[in-house]
Short mmCIF file of C-alpha atoms and ligand atoms in Angstrom, two decimals:
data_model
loop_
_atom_site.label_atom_id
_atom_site.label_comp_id
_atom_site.label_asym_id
_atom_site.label_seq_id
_atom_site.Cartn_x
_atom_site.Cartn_y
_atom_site.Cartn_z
CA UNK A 258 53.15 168.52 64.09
CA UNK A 259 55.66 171.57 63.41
CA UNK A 260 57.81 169.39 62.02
CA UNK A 261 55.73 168.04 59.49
CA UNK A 262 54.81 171.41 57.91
CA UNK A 263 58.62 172.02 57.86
CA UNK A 264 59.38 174.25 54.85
CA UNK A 265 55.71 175.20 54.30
CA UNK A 266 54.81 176.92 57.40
CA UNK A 267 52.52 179.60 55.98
CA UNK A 268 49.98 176.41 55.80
CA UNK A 269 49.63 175.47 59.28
CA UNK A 270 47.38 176.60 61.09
CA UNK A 271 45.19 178.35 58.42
CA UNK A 272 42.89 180.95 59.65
CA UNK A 273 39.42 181.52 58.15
CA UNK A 274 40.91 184.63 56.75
CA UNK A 275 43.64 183.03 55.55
CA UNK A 276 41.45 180.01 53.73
CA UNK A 277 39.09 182.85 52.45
CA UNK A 278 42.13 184.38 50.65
CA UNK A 279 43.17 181.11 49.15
CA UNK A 280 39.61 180.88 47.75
CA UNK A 281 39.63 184.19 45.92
CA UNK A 282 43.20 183.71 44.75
CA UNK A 283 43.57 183.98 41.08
CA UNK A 284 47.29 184.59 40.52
CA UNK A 285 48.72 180.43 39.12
CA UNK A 286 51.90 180.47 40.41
CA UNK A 287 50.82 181.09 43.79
CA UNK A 288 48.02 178.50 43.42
CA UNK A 289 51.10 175.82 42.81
CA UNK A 290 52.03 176.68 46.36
CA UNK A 291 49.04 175.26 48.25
CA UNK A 292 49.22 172.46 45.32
CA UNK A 293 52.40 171.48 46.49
CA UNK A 294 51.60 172.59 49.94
CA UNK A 295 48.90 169.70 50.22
CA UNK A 296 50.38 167.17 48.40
CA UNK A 297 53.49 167.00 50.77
CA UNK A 298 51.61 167.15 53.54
CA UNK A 299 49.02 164.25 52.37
CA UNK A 300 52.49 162.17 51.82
CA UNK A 301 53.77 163.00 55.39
CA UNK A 302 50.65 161.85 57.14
CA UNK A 303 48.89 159.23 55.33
CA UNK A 304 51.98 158.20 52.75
CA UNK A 305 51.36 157.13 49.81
CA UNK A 306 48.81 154.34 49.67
CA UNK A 307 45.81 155.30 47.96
CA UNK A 308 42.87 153.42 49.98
CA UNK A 309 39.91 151.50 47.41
CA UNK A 310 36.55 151.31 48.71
CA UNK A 311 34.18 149.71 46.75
CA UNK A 312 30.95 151.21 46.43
CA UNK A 313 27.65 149.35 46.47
CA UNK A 314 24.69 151.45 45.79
CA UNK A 315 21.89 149.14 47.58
CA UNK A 316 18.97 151.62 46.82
CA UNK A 317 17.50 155.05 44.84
CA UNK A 318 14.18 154.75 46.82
CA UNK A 319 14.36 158.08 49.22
CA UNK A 320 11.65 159.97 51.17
CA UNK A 321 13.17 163.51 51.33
CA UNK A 322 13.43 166.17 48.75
CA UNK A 323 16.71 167.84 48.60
CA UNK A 324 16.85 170.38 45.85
CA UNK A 325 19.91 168.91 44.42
CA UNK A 326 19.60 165.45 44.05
CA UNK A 327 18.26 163.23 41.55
CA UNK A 328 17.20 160.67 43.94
CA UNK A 329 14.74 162.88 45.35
CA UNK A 330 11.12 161.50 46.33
CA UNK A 331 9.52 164.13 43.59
CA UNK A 332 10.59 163.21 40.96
CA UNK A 333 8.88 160.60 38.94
CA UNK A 334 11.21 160.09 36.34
CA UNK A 335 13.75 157.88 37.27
CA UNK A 336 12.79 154.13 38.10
CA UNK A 337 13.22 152.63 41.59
CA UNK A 338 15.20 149.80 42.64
CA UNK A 339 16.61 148.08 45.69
CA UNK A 340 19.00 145.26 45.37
CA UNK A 341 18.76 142.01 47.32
CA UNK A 342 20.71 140.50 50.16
CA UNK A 343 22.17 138.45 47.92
CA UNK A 344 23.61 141.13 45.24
CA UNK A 345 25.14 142.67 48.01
CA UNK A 346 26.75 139.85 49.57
CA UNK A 347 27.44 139.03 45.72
CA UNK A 348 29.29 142.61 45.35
CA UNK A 349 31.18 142.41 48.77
CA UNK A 350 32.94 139.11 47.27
CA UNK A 351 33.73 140.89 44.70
CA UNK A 352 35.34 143.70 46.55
CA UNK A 353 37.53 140.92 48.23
CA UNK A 354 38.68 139.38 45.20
CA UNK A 355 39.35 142.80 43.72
CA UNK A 356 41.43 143.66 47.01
CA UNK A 357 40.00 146.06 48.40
CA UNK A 358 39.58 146.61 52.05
CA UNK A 359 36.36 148.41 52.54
CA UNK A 360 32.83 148.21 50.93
CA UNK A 361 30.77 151.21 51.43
CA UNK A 362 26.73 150.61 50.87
CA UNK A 363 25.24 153.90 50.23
CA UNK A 364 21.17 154.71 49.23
CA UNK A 365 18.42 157.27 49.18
CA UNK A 366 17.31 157.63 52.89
CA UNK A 367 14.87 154.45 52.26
CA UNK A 368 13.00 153.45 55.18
CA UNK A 369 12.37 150.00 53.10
CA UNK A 370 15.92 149.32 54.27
CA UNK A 371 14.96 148.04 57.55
CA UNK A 372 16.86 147.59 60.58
CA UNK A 373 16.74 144.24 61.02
CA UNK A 374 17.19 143.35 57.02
CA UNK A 375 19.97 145.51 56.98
CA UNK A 376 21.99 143.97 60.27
CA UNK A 377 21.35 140.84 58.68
CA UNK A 378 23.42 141.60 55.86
CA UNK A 379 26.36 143.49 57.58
CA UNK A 380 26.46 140.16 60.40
CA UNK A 381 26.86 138.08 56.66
CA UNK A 382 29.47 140.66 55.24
CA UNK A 383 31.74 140.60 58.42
CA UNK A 384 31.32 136.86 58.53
CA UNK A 385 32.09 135.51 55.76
CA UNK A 386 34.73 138.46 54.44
CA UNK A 387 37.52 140.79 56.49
CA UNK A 388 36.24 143.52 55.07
CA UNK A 389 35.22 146.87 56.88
CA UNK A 390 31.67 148.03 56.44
CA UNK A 391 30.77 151.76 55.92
CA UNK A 392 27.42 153.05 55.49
CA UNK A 393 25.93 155.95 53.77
CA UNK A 394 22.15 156.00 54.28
CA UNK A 395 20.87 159.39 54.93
CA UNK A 396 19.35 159.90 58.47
CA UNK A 397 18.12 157.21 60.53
CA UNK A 398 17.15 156.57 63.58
CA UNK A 399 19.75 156.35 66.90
CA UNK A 400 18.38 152.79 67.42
CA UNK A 401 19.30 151.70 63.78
CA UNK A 402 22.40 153.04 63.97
CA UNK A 403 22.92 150.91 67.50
CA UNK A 404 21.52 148.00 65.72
CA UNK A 405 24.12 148.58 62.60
CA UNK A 406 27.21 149.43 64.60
CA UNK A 407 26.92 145.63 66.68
CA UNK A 408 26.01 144.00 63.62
CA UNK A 409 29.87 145.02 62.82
CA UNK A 410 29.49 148.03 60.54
CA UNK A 411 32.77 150.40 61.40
CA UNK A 412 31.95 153.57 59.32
CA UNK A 413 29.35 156.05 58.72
CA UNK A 414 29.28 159.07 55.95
CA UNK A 415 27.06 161.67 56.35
CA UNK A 416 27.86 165.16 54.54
CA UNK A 417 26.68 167.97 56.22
CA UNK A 418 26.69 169.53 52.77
CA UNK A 419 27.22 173.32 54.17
CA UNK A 420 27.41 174.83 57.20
CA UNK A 421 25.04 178.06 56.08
CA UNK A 422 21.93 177.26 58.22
CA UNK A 423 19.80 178.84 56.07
CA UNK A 424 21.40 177.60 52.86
CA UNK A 425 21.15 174.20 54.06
CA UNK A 426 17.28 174.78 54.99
CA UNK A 427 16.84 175.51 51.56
CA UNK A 428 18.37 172.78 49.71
CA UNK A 429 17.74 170.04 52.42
CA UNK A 430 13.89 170.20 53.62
CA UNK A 431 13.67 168.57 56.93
CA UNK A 432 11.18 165.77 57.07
CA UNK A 433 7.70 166.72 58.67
CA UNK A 434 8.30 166.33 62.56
CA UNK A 435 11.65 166.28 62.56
CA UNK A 436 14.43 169.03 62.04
CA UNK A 437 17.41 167.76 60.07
CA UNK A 438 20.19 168.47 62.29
CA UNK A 439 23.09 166.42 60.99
CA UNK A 440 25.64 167.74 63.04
CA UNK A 441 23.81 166.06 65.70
CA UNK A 442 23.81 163.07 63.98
CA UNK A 443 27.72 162.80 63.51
CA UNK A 444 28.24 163.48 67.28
CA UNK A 445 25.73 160.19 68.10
CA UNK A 446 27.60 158.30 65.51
CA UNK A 447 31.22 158.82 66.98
CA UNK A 448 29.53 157.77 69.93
CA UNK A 449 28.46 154.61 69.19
CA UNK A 450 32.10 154.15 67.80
CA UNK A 451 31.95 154.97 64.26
CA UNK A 452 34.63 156.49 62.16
CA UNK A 453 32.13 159.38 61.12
CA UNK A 454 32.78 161.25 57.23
CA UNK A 455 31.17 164.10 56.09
CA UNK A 456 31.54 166.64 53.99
CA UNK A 457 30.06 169.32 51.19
CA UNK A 458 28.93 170.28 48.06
CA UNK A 459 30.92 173.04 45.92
CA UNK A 460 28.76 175.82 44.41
CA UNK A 461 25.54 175.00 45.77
CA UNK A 462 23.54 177.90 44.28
CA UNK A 463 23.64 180.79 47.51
CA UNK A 464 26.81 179.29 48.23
CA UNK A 465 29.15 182.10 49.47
CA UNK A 466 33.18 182.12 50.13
CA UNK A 467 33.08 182.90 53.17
CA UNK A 468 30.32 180.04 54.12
CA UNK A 469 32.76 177.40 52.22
CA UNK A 470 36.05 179.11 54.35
CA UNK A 471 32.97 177.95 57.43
CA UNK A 472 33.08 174.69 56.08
CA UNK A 473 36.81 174.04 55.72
CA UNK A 474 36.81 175.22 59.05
CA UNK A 475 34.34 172.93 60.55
CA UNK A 476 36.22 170.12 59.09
CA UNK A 477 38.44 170.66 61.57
CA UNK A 478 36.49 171.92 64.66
CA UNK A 479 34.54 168.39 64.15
CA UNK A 480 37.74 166.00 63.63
CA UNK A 481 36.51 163.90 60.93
CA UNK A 482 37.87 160.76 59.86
CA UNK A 483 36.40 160.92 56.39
CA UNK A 484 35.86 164.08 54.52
CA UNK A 485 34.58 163.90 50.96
CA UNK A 486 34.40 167.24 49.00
CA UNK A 487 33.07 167.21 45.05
CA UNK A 488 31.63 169.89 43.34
CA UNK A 489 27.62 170.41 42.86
CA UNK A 490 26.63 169.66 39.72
CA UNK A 491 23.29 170.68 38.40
CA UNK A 492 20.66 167.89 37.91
CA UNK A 493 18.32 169.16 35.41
CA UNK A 494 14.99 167.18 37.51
CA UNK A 495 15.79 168.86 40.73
CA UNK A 496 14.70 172.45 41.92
CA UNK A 497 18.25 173.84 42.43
CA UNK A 498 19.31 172.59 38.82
CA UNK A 499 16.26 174.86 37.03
CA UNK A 500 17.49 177.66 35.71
CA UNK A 501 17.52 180.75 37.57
CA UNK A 502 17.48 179.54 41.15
CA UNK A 503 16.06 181.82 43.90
CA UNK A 504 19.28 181.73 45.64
CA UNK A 505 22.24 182.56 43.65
CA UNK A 506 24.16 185.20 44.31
CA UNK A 507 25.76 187.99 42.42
CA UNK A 508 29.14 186.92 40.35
CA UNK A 509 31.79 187.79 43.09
CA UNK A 510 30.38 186.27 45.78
CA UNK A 511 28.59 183.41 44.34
CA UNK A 512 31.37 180.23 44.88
CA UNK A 513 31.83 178.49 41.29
CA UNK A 514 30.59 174.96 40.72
CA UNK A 515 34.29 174.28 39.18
CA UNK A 516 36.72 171.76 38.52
CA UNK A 517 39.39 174.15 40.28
CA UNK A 518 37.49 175.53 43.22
CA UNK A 519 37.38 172.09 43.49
CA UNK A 520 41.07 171.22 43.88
CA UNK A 521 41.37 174.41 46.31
CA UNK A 522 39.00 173.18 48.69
CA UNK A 523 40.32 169.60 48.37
CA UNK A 524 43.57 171.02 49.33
CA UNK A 525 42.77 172.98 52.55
CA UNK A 526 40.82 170.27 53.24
CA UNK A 527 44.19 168.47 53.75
CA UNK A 528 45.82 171.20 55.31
CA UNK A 529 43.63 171.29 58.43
CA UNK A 530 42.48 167.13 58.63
CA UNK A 531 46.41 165.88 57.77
CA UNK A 532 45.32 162.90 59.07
CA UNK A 533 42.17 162.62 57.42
CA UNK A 534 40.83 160.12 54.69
CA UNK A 535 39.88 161.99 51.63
CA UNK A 536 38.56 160.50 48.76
CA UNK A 537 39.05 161.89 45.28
CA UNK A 538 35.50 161.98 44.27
CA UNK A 539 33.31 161.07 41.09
CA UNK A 540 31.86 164.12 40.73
CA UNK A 541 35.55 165.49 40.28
CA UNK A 542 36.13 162.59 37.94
CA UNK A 543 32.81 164.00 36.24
CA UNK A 544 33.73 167.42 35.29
CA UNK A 545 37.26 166.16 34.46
CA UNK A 546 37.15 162.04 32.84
CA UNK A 547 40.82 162.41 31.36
CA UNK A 548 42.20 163.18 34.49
CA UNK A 549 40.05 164.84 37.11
CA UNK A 550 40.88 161.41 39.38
CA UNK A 551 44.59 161.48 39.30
CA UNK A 552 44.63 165.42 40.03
CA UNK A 553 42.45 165.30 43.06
CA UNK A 554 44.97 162.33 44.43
CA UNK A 555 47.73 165.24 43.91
CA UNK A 556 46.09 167.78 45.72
CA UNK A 557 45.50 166.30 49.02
CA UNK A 558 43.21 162.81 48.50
CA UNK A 559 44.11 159.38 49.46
CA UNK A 560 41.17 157.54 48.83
CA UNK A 561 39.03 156.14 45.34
CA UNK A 562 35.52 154.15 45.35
CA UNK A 563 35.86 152.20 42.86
CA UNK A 564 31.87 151.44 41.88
CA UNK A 565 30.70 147.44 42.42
CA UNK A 566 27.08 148.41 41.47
CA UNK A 567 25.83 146.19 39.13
CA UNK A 568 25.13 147.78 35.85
CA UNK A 569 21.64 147.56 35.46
CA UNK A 570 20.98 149.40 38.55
CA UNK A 571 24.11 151.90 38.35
CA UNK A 572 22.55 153.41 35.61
CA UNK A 573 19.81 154.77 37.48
CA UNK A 574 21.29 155.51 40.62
CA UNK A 575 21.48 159.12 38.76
CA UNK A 576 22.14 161.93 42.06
CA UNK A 577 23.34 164.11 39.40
CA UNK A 578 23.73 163.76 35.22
CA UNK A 579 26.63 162.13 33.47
CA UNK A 580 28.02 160.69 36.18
CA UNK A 581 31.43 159.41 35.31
CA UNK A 582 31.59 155.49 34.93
CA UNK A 583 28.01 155.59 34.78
CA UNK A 584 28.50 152.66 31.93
CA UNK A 585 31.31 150.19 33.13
CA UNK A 586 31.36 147.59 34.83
CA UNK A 587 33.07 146.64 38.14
CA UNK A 588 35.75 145.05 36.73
CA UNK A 589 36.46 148.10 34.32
CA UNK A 590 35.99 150.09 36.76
CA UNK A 591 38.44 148.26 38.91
CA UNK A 592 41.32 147.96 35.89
CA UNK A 593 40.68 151.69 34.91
CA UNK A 594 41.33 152.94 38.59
CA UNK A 595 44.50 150.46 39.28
CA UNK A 596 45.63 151.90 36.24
CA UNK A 597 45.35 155.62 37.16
CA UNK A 598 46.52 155.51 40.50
CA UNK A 599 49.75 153.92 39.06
CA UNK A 600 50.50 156.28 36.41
CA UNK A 601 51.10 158.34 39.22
CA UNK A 602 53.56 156.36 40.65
CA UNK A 603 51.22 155.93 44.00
CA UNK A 604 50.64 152.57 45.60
CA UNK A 605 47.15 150.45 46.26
CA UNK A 606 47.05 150.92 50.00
CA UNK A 607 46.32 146.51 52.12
CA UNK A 608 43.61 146.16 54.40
CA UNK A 609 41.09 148.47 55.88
CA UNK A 610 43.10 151.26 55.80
CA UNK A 611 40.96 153.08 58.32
CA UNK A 612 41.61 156.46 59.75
CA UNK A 613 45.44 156.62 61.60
CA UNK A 614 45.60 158.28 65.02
CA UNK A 615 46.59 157.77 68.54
CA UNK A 616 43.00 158.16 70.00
CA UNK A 617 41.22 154.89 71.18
CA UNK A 618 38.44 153.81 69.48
CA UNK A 619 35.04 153.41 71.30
CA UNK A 620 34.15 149.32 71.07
CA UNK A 621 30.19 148.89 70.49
CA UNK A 622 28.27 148.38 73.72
CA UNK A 623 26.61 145.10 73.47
CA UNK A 624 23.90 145.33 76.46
N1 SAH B 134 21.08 159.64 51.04
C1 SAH B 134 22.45 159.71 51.50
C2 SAH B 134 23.46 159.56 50.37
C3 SAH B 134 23.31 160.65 49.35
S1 SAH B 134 24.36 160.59 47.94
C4 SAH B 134 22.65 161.03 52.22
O1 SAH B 134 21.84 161.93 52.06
O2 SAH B 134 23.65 161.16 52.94
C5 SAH B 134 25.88 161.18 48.61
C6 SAH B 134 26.23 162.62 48.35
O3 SAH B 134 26.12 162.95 46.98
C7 SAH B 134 25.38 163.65 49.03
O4 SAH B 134 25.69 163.78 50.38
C8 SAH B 134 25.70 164.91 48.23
O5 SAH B 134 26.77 165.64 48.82
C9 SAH B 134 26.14 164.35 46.87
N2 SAH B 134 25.24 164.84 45.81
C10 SAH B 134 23.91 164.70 45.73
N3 SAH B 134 23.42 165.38 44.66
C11 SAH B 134 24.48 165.96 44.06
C12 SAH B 134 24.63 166.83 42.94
N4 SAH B 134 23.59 167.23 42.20
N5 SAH B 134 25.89 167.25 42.63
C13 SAH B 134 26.94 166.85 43.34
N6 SAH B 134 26.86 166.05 44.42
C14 SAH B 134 25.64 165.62 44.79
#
């Protein structure tokens, strides 16, 4: 590992104090340090092959009530949809033809997404395509997730969104009966054999710099194979996106919902997961269109979802305003990202491109 931080040893083994400092670092020429820092060592680990994953979202129904997302149960204003078997299977062909290597279904925690409905479809996915399967439902139950991971499906993201207990209280009511522990969840997952992501939110209202430096931290302790980091952006029908919310904090300590805290976290990210697979995320693209993509892929990611969501139901598939590519279509979407990823001279990464590392990955148990 020594070797591979060779020249930039200041970065390896960041300590919290250390990340914190980063963080609250306002001088630019120093910033182009951990710029450069995590780009290098994103190129020594994972290369240069940016992984697409095309994203498929199956669902906006949801029972919970997070204060930051526009899915949310309360409110009334957005209409529901869920797509069929069929549109799926539909979009996954798609994602073949398109090349990519992954298709990730993701939804509102919708308990009208059945077990069995859903297995059927992942059984048809990794029949008739090569494709890996990741899945990004919210939290279900241990015996779905059994049921899922033998159907075939190989991935699960789940962000923990911050590590502040009583931040994450706040924004993320638990459901009545049950605690939301998701930390929990991710250790059951990587048991069954997953590849587990997670991840947070940047600038949650309440959100401090030391709780992020947590976070960045945890990233590590919990040796993720997926981390996806994008900044919070307000949604103007949620709780958290009122104005005035209960829980921010003054000025200094309150962490920025920015474009650049953004690329800082993105980067230590890197730092401590080198191995990781980090997408460059469309809520980054959102707060930047002309090139918010291509700069996250230069500051530590290796990874774009390229969105195969039909258009009549991307549109209201709204987790947060303005969403960028909110109006293409997958084949736009598809040209647009090619496009960017080679106008910085970076490669589209063959096959499933799943997490690299020497540790053996637990096979499903089929009894
Ligand atoms: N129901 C699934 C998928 C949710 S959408 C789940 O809860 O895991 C995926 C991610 O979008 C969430 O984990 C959250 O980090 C992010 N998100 C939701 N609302 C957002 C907002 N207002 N701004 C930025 N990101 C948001």
């Amino acid at each position: 590992m020594s070797d591979l931080f060779d020249g930039i040893h200041e970065f390896e083994n960041l300590t919290r104090d250390a990340i914190l400092d980063w963080l609250r670092e306002d001088d630019e020429t120093k910033l182009e340090r951990l710029w450069h820092a995590s780009n290098l060592v994103r190129r020594r680990f994972v290369g240069d092959d940016v992984h697409l994953r095309g994203l498929i979202e199956i669902s906006n129904h949801c029972v919970r009530c997070c204060g930051y997302c526009g899915l949310r149960f309360e409110n009334k204003k957005i209409e529901r949809y869920r797509m069929s078997a069929d549109e799926i299977l539909a979009c996954a062909h798609q994602a073949l033809q398109m090349g990519y290597g992954t298709v990730v279904m993701q939804s509102g925690e919708d308990y009208g997404i059945t077990r069995d409905w859903l297995t059927g479809i992942i059984r048809r996915i990794k029949k008739e395509t090569p494709l890996a399967v990741t899945l990004s439902l919210g939290e279900r139950s241990d015996e779905d997730f059994k049921a899922w991971r033998e159907a075939g499906a190989d991935r699960y993201l789940l962000r923990f969104e911050t590590s502040d207990p009583d931040l994450y209280r706040f924004i993320h009511p638990s459901l009545p009966h049950r605690e939301s522990d998701r930390m929990a969840i991710l250790r059951s997952l990587r048991e069954l054999g997953y590849e587990i992501g997670s991840g947070i939110m940047i600038g949650i209202p309440g959100q401090n710099y030391r709780s992020v430096a947590g976070d960045i931290e945890s990233f590590r302790s919990l040796d993720l194979d997926m981390i996806g980091v994008g900044p919070y952006i307000p949604h103007p029908d949620t709780p958290l996106g009122m104005p005035d919310t209960p829980t921010a904090l003054p000025d200094d300590e309150q962490v920025p919902h920015s474009e650049e805290m953004t690329y800082r976290v993105l980067a230590m990210t890197r730092l401590v997961c080198p191995e990781a697979n980090i997408p460059s995320t469309t809520a980054l693209a959102t707060l930047n269109k002309a090139s918010g993509r291509e700069l996250g892929l230069q500051r530590g990611a290796n990874i774009v979802m390229p969105n195969l969501t039909p258009s009549q139901y991307r549109v209201k598939y709204e987790i947060y305003p303005d969403k960028a590519c909110i109006n293409e279509t997958a084949q736009c979407c598809h040209i647009c990202l090619s496009g960017r990823i080679e106008s910085i001279s970076r490669s589209i990464g063959k096959g499933q491109g799943g997490r690299k590392r020497e540790r053996i990955r637990k096979e499903p148990d089929m009894h």
